[in-house]
Amino acid sequence: MSTDPPPRPHATAAEVEAARSDPKLANVLYHDWEAGSYDEKWSISYDERCIDYAAGRFRHAAGVADRPYERALELGCGTGFFLLNLMQAGLATRGSVTDLSPGMVAAALRNAEGLGLDVDGRVADAEHIPYDDATFDVVVGHAVLHHIPDVEAALREVLRVLKPGGRFVFAGEPTRIGDLYARRLGMLTWKATTTLTRLPGLQGWRRPQAELDGSSRAAALEAVVDQHVFDPADLERTAVAAGADGVRVVTEEFTAAMLGWPVRTFEAAVPAERLGWGWAMFAYRGWQRLSWLDENVLSRVVPRGWFYNALVTGTRPA
């Protein structure tokens, strides 16, 4: 019988107040709160679009030829976006997911079951991974390291549960400079959208006030759950200090982030039925084109620390 705690999707005011000084509690409350709508909020899917995206991030970080990993773990799994899409891409055969949030583990396992994937899950602190030494061939994560108070301790745990020679790949980590412009663009977009949709003729583009208030409360907790922004060189040093071999950090999304953050913020502020397939393809194709520009042109002239996303990889010493 599972001993995992149940999700808490409706935090009390007292719990939210306590979470302001307890980042781990904040992560549980925030992500339990978001679990039911997280895929919609971040336009997450389990089709070709996100399969290609996840596999592309893995290859960009690892810089190695694809091979099927027998046993894979996703740390801080959320709804399972990264691992489940990597499994569908053929990069992993059997999966395990962990997250501090019971709601997210439950969502990831539901998604895995719906896709027919062989995945187990546990509610777990990334600094204390509940698996035996040398269990996994690969450990992955997407947008998780910046939530963990002690990143070096978590990476030591990752290396412990990896088999000798096993690889880790973490993607989607905000850089120090990238976070500055991304958050500013998001804040400006939210303010403009929620102000303009008060006007006559535009009120049909406004989400119900209760939903907007809920997003605002979640955003207040987001300032607590986000523990770090990273300098690429510092992140490399942290992984080396944890004991990893072959460490490297690459970055991506410069102009793509300047489009992506306003787009995602706008989507969170207006009713989903107002947007539709045309909007989704505009957002995706626009991101694709700007990502191509970032990778093939701007990466040659723009310092890596200016890009929004950092991706780190390394291996357990053989």
XYZ file of N, CA and C in Angstrom, residues 2 48 61 68 83 94-95 100 102 104 116 134 147 163 177 181 187 201 229 269 280 294 317:
69
model
N 0.494 2.274 -0.821
C 1.286 3.498 -0.907
C 1.212 4.282 0.396
N 3.519 14.602 -31.224
C 4.768 14.829 -31.960
C 5.433 16.147 -31.584
N 21.590 19.009 -24.966
C 22.372 19.014 -23.730
C 23.445 17.946 -23.746
N 18.772 3.757 -26.528
C 17.684 3.466 -25.584
C 18.255 3.162 -24.192
N 10.035 13.115 -19.172
C 10.308 11.686 -19.269
C 9.330 10.972 -20.194
N 11.837 1.907 -19.494
C 11.073 1.841 -18.252
C 11.358 3.092 -17.438
N 10.316 3.705 -16.852
C 10.498 4.981 -16.183
C 10.047 5.000 -14.741
N 8.127 16.373 -5.196
C 7.745 16.740 -3.836
C 6.232 16.888 -3.711
N 2.529 15.596 -4.214
C 1.712 14.408 -4.492
C 0.793 14.595 -5.688
N 1.347 16.301 -8.407
C 2.092 16.152 -9.652
C 2.437 14.690 -9.926
N 0.095 4.314 -22.055
C 0.521 2.922 -22.069
C 1.995 2.736 -21.778
N 22.877 2.980 -7.736
C 23.117 2.385 -9.062
C 21.869 1.715 -9.640
N 14.098 24.891 -8.253
C 13.178 24.768 -7.116
C 13.838 24.127 -5.892
N 23.767 4.361 -12.361
C 24.771 3.321 -12.530
C 26.093 3.966 -12.960
N 20.377 36.364 -16.100
C 19.977 37.467 -16.975
C 18.658 37.139 -17.670
N 14.719 39.468 -17.860
C 13.859 39.974 -18.936
C 12.597 39.137 -19.114
N 5.258 40.079 -16.581
C 4.510 41.022 -15.751
C 3.814 42.089 -16.593
N -16.528 45.595 -24.888
C -16.210 44.938 -26.146
C -15.096 43.915 -26.039
N 18.334 31.278 -9.716
C 18.636 31.483 -11.127
C 20.120 31.170 -11.266
N -4.153 34.453 -19.136
C -5.034 35.561 -18.750
C -6.343 35.585 -19.516
N -2.393 28.342 -31.413
C -1.390 27.368 -30.974
C -0.291 27.201 -32.011
N 18.202 31.669 -32.735
C 19.039 31.677 -31.536
C 20.182 30.663 -31.644
N 30.999 8.879 -12.487
C 32.299 8.281 -12.830
C 32.214 6.756 -12.916
